[in-house]
PDB file of C-alpha atoms in Angstrom:
ATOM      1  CA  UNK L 386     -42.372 -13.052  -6.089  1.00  0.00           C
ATOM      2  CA  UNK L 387     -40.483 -16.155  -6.375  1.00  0.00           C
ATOM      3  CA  UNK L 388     -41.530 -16.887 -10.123  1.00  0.00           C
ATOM      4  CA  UNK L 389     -42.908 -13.987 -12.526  1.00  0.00           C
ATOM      5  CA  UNK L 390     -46.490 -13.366 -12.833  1.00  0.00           C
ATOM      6  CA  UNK L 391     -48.033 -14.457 -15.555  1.00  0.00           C
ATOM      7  CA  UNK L 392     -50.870 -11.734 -15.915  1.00  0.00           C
ATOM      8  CA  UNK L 393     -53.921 -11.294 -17.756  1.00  0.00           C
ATOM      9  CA  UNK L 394     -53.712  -7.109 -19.598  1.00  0.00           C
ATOM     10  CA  UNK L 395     -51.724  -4.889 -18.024  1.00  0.00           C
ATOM     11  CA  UNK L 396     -50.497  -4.599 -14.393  1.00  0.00           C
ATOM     12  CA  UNK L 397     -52.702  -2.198 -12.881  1.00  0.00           C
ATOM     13  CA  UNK L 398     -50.504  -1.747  -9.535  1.00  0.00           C
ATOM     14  CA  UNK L 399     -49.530   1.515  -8.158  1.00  0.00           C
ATOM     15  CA  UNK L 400     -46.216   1.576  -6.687  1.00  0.00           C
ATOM     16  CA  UNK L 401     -45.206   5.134  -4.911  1.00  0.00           C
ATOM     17  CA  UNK L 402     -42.094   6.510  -2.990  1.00  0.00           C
ATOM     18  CA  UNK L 403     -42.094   9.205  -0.923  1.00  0.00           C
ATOM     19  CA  UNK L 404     -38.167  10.597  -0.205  1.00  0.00           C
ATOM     20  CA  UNK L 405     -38.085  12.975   2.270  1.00  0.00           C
ATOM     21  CA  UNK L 406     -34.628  14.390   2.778  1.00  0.00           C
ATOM     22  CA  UNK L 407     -33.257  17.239   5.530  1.00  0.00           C
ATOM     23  CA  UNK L 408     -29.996  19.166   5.346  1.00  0.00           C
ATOM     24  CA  UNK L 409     -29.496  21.139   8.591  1.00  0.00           C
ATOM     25  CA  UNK L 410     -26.699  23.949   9.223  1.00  0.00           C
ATOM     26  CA  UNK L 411     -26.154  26.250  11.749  1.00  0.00           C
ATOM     27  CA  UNK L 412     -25.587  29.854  10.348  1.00  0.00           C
ATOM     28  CA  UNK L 413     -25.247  32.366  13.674  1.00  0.00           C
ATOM     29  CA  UNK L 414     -25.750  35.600  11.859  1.00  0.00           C
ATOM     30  CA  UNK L 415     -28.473  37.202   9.491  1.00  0.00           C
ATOM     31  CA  UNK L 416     -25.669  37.660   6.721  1.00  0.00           C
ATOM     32  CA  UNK L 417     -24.731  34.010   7.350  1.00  0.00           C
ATOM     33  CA  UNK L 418     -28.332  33.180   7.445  1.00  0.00           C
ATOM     34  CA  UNK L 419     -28.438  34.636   4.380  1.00  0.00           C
ATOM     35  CA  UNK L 420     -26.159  33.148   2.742  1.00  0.00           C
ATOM     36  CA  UNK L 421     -26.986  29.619   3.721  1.00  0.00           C
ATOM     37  CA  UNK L 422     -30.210  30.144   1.952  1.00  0.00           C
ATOM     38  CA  UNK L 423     -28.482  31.836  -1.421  1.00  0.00           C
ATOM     39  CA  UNK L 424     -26.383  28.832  -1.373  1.00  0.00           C
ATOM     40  CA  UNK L 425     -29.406  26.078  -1.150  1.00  0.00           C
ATOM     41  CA  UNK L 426     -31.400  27.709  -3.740  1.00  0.00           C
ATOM     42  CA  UNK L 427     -28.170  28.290  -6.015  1.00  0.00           C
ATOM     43  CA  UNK L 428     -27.112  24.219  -5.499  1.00  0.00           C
ATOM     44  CA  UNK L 429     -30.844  22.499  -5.601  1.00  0.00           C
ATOM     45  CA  UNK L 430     -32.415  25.147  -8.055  1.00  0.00           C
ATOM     46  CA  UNK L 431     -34.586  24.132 -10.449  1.00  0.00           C
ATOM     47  CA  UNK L 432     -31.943  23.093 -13.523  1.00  0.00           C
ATOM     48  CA  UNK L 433     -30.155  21.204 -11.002  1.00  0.00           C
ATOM     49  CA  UNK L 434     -33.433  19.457  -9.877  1.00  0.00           C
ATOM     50  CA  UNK L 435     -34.357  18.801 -13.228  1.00  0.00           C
ATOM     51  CA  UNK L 436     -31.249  17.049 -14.580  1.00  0.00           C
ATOM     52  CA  UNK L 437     -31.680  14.996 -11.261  1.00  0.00           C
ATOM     53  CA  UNK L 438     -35.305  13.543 -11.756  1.00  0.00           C
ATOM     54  CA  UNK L 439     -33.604  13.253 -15.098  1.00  0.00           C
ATOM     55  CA  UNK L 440     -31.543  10.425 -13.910  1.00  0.00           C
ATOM     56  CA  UNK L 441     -34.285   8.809 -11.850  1.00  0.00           C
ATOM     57  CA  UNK L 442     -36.343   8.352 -14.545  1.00  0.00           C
ATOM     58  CA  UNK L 443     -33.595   6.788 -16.622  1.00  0.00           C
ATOM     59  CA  UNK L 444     -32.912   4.470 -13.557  1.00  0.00           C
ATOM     60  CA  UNK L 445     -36.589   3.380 -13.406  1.00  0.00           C
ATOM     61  CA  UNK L 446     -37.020   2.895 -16.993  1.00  0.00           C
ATOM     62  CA  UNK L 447     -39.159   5.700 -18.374  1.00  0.00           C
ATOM     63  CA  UNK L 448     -38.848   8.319 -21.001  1.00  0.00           C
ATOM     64  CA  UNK L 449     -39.654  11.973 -20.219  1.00  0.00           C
ATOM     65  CA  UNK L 450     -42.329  13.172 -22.129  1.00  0.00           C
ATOM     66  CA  UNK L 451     -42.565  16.932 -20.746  1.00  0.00           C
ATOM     67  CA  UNK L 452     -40.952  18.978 -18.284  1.00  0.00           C
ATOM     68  CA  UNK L 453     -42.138  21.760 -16.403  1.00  0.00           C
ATOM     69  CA  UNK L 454     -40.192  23.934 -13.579  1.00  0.00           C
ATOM     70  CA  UNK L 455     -40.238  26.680 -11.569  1.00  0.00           C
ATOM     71  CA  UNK L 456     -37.226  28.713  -9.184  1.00  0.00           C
ATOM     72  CA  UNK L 457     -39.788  30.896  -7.042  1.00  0.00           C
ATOM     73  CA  UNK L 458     -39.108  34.243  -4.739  1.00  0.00           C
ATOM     74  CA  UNK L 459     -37.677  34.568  -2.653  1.00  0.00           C
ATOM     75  CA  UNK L 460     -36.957  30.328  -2.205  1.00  0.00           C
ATOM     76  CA  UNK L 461     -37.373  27.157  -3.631  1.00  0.00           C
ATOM     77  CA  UNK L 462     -38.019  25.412  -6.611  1.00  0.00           C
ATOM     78  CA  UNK L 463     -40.221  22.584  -8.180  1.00  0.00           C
ATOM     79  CA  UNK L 464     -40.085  20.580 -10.884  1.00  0.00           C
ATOM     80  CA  UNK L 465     -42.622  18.209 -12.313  1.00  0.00           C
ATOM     81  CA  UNK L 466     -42.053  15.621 -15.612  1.00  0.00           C
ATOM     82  CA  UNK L 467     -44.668  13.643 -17.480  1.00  0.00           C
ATOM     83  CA  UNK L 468     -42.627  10.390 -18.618  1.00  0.00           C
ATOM     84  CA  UNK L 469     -44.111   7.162 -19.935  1.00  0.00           C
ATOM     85  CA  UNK L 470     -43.017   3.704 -19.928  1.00  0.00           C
ATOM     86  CA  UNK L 471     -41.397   2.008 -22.809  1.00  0.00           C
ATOM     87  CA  UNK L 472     -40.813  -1.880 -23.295  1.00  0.00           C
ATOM     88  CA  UNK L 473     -38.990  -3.823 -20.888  1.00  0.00           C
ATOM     89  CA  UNK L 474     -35.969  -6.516 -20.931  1.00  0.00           C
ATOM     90  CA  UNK L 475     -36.194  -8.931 -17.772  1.00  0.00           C
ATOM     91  CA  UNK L 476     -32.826  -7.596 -16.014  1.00  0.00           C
ATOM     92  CA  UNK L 477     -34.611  -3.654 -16.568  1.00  0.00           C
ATOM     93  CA  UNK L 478     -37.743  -4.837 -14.642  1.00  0.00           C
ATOM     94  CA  UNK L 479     -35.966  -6.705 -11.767  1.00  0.00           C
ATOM     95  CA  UNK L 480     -37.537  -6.015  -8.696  1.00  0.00           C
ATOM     96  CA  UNK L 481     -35.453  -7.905  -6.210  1.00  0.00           C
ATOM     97  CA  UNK L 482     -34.430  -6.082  -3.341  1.00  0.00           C
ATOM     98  CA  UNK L 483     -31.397  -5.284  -3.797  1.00  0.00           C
ATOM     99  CA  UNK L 484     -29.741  -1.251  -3.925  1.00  0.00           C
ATOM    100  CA  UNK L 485     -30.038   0.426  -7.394  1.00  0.00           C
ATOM    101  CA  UNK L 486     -27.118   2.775  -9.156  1.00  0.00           C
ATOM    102  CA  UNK L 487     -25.323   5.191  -7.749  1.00  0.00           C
ATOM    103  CA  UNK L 488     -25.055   8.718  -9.015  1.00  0.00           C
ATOM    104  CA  UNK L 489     -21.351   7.602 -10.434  1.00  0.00           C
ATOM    105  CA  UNK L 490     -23.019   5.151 -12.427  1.00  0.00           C
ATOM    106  CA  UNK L 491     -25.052   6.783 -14.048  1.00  0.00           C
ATOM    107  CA  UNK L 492     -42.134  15.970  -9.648  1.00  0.00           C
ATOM    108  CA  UNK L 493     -42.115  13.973 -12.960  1.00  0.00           C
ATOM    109  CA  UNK L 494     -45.551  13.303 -14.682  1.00  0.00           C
ATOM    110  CA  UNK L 495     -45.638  10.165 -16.196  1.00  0.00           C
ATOM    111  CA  UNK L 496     -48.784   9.077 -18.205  1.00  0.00           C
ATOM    112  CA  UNK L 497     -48.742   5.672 -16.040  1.00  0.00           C
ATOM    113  CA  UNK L 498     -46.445   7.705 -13.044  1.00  0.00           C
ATOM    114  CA  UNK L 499     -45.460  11.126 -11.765  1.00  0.00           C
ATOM    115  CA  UNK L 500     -42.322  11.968 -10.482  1.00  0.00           C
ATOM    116  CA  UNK L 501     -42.320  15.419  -8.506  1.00  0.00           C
ATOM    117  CA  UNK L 502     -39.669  17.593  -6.101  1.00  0.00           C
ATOM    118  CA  UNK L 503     -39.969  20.526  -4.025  1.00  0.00           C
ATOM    119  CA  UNK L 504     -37.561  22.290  -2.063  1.00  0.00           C
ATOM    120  CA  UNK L 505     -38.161  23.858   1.003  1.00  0.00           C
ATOM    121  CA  UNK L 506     -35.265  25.817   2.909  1.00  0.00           C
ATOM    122  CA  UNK L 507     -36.054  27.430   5.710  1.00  0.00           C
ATOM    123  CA  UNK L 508     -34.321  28.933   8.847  1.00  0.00           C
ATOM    124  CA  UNK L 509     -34.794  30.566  12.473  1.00  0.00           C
ATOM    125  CA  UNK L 510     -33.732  33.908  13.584  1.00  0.00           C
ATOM    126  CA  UNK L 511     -33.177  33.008  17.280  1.00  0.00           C
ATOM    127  CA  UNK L 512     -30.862  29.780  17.424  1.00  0.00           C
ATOM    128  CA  UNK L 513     -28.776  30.278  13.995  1.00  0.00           C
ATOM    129  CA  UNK L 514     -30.456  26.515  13.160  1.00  0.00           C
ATOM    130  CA  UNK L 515     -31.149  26.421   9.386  1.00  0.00           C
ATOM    131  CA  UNK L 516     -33.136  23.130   7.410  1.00  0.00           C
ATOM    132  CA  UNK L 517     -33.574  22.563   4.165  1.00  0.00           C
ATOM    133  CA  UNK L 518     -35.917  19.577   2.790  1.00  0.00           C
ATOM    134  CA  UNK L 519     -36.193  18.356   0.015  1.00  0.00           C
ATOM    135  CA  UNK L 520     -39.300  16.300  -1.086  1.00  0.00           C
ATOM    136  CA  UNK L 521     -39.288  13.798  -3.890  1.00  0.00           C
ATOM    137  CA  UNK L 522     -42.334  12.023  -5.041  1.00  0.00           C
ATOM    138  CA  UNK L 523     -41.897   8.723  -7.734  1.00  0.00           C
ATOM    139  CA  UNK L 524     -45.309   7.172  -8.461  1.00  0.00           C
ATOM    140  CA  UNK L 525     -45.233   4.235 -11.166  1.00  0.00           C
ATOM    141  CA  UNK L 526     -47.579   2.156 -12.699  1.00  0.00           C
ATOM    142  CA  UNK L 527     -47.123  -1.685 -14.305  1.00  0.00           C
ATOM    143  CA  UNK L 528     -43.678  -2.846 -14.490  1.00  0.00           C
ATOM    144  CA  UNK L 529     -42.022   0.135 -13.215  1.00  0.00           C
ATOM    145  CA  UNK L 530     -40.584   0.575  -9.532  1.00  0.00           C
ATOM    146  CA  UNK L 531     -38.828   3.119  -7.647  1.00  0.00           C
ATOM    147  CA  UNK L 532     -37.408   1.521  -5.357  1.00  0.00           C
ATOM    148  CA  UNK L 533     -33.984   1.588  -6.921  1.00  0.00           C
ATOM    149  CA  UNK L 534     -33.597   5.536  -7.319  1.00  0.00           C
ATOM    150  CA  UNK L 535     -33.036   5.191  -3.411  1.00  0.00           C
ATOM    151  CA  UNK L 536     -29.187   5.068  -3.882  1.00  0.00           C
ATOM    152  CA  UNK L 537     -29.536   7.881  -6.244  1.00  0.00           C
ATOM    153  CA  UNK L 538     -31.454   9.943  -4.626  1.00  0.00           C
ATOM    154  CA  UNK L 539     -29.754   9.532  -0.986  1.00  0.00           C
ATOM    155  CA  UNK L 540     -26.091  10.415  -2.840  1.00  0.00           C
ATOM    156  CA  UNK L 541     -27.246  13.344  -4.400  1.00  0.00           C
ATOM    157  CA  UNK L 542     -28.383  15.510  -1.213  1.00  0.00           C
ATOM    158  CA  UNK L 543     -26.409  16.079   1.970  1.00  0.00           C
ATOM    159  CA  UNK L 544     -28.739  14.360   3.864  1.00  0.00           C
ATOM    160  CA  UNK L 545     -28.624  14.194   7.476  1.00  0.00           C
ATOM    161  CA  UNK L 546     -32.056  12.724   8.098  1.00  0.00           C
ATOM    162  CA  UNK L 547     -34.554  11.029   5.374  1.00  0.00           C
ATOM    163  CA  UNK L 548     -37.763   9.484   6.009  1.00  0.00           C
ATOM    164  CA  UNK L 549     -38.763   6.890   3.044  1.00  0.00           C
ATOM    165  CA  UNK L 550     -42.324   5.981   2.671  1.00  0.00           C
ATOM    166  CA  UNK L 551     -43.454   2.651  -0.249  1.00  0.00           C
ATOM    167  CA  UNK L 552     -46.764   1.888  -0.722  1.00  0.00           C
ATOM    168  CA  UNK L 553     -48.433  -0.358  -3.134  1.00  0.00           C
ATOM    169  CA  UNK L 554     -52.060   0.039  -4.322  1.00  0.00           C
ATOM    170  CA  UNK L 555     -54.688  -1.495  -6.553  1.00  0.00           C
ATOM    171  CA  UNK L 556     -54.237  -4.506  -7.514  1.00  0.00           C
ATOM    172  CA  UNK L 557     -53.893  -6.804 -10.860  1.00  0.00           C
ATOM    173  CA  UNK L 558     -55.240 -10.227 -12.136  1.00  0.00           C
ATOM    174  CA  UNK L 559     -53.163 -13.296 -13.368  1.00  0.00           C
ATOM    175  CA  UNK L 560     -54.050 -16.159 -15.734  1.00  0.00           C
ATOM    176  CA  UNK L 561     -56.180 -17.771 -13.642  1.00  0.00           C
ATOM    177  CA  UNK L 562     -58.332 -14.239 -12.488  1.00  0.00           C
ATOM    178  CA  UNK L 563     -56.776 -14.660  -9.270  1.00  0.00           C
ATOM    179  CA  UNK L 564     -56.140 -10.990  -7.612  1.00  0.00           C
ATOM    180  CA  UNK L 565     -52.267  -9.701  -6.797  1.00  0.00           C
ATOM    181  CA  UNK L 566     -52.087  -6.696  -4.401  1.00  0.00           C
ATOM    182  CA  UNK L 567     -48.095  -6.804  -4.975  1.00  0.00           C
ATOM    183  CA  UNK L 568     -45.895  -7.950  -7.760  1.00  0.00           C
ATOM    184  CA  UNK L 569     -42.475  -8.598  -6.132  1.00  0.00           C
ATOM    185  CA  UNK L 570     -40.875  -9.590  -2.344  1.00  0.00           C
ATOM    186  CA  UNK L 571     -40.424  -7.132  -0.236  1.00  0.00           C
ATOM    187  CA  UNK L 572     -39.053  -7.177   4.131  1.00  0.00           C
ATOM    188  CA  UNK L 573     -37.245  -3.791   4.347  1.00  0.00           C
ATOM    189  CA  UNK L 574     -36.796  -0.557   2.287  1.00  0.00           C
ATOM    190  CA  UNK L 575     -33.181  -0.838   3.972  1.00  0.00           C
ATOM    191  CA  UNK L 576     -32.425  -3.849   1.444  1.00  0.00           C
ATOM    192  CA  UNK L 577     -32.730  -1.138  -0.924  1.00  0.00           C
ATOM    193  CA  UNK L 578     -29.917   0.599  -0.141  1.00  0.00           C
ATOM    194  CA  UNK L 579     -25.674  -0.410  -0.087  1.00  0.00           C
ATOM    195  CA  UNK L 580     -24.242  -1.560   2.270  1.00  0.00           C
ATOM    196  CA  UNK L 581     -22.116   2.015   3.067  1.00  0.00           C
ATOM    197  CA  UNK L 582     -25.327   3.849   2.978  1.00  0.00           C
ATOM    198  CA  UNK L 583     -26.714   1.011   5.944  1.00  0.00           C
ATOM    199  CA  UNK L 584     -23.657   1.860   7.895  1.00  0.00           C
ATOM    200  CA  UNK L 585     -23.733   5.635   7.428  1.00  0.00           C
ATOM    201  CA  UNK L 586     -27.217   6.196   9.270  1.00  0.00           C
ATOM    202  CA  UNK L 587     -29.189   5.046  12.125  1.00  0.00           C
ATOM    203  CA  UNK L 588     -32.236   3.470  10.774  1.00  0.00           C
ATOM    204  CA  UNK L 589     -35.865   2.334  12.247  1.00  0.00           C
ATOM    205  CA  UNK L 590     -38.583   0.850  10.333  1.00  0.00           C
ATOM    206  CA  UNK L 591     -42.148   0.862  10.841  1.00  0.00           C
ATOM    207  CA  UNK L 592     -43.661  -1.343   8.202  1.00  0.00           C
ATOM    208  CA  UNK L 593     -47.558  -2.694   7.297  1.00  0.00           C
ATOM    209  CA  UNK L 594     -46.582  -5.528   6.025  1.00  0.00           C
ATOM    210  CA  UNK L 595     -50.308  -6.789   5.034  1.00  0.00           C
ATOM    211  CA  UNK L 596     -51.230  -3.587   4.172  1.00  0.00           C
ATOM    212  CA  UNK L 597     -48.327  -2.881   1.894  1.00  0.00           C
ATOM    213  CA  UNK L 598     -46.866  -0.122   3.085  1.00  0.00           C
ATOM    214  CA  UNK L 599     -42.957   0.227   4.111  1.00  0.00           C
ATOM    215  CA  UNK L 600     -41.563   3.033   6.112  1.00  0.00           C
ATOM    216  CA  UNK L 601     -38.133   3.812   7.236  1.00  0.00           C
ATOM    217  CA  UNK L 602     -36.538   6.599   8.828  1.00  0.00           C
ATOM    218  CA  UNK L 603     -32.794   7.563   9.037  1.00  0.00           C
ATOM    219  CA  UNK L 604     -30.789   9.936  10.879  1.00  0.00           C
ATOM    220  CA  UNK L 605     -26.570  10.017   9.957  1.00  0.00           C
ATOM    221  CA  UNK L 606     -24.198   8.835  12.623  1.00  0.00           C
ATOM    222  CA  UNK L 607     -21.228  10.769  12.207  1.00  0.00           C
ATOM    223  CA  UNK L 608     -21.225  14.017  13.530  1.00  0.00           C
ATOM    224  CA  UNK L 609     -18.701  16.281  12.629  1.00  0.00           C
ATOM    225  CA  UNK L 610     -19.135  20.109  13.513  1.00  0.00           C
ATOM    226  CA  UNK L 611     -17.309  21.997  10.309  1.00  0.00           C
ATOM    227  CA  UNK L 612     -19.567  20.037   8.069  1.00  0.00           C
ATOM    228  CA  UNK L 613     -23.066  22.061  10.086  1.00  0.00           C
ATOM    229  CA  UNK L 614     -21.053  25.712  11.208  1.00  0.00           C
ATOM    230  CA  UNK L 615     -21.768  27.770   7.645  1.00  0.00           C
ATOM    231  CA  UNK L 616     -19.545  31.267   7.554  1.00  0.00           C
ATOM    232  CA  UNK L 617     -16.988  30.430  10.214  1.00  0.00           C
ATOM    233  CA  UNK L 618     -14.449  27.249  10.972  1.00  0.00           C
ATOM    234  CA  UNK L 619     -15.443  25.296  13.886  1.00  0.00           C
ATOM    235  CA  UNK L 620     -11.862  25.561  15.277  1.00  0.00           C
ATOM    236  CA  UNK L 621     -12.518  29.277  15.580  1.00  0.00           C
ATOM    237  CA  UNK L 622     -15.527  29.071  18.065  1.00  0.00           C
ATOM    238  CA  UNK L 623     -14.700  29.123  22.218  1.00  0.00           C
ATOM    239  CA  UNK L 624     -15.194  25.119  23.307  1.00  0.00           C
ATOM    240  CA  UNK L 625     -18.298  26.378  25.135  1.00  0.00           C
ATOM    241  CA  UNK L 626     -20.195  27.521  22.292  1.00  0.00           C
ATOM    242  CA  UNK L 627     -18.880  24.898  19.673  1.00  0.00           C
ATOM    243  CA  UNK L 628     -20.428  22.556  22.269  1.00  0.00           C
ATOM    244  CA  UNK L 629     -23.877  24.457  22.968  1.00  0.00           C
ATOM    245  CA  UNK L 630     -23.825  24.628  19.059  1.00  0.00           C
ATOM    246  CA  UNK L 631     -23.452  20.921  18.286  1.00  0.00           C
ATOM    247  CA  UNK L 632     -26.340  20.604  21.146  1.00  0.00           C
ATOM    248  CA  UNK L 633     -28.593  22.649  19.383  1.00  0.00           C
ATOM    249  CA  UNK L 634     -28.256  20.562  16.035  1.00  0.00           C
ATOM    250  CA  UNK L 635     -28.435  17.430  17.157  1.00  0.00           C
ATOM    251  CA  UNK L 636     -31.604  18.344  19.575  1.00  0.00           C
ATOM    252  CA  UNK L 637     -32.943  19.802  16.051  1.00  0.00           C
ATOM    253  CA  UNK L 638     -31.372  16.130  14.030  1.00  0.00           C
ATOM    254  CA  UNK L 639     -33.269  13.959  16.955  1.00  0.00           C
ATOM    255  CA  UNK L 640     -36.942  16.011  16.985  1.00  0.00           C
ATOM    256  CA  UNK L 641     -37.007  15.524  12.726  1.00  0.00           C
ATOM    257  CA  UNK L 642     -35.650  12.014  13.225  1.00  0.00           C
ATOM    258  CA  UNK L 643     -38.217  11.035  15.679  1.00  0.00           C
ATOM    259  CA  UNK L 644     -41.142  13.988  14.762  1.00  0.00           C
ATOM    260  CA  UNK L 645     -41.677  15.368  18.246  1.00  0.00           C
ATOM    261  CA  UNK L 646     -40.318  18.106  20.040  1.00  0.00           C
ATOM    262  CA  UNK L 647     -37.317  17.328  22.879  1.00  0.00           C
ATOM    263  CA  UNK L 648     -38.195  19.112  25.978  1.00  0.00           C
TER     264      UNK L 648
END
């Protein structure tokens, strides 16, 4: 909004982000296999997740109220965090779209929000392809948005494709009783993010403009084969199979990008 509202009570919008995010590897052997997964669960477990959803909630302006979190068997973890909103300067509650912190610069439960993560790896036996997703969930009430923990949140995962979903719901009355379905100027969840991150990934949106709801997918361009082989140097594979291999993960990078199967 070009000027701020002037409302009557409290701002009864609902403002949620969904961050999807989706590491893939290729690990050729059980043991590998294996080890991929030990390696996930030991880098995104639960303390890890924690202190992350941690800094999200400092970058929205919350305070954490309660945590709770679970590691489970054999994989993944969850975490969940009931925060609650505290008073507000102007420059906290700026909305413009414009990308938030970095980690450098630097689900939860709120009782106006929740903020929630799960992990999810997960891997094949036949083509070596391994994926693990991570799924992050910031719902915020009044003068909160999430919008800026996009930065964050993008830095802190090896992420080779993430799907970003905004919505906003309900809707609040100014001065004058007039109904506000939105509180702030939105085109893109790209203008959300730095300008590195924009040049890093391939991006599509698919945005509901009158409905309020912003989607936008992104899939990294660079494509480098030692940062996917897990176990083994990519220099040590016949050209043959190093190529059949970088096939198989972008095939696999392409049907999550664009959620259909390649035939």
């Amino acid at each position: 909004m070009e000027t701020k509202l002037q409302l009557h009570g409290f701002n009864n919008l609902t403002k949620s982000l969904s961050f999807n995010i989706y590491d893939i590897c290729y690990a050729q052997t059980e043991e590998q296999r294996e080890a991929y997964i030990d390696y996930i669960d030991e880098m995104y477990n639960a303390e890890r997740l924690t202190q992350i959803l941690t800094d999200v909630v400092k970058i929205i302006g919350a305070n954490v109220l309660n945590i709770a979190r679970q590691d489970y068997e054999p994989h993944g973890a969850s975490v969940t965090m009931l925060i609650a909103e505290h008073e507000l300067t102007n420059s906290d509650t700026d909305n413009e779209e414009s990308p938030g912190p970095l980690p450098d610069t630097i689900v939860a439960h709120l009782d106006k929000s929740h903020v929630t993560v799960h992990t999810y790896p997960e891997s094949h036996p036949h083509d070596g392809v391994s994926t693990f997703r991570a799924d992050i969930d910031v719902s915020t009430c009044g003068l909160i948005s999430p919008l800026k923990v996009l930065n964050y949140l993008i830095h802190s995962f090896d992420s080779d494709v993430v799907t970003v979903d905004y919505r906003v719901r309900g809707f609040t009355r100014d001065v004058d009783g007039t109904k506000h379905y939105i509180d702030h100027d939105i085109n893109s969840i790209q203008n959300y993010l730095t300008e590195d991150t924009q040049n890093a990934y391939q991006m599509i949106d698919v945005n509901v403009y009158q409905e309020n709801l912003f989607h936008t997918k992104m899939m990294l361009k660079e494509f480098n084969l030692d940062n996917y082989v897990f176990g083994v140097n990519a220099s040590e594979l016949d050209p043959a199979e190093a190529q059949s291999i970088e096939d198989r993960l972008r095939r696999e990078m392409l049907e999550i990008f664009y959620s259909r199967n390649v035939e």
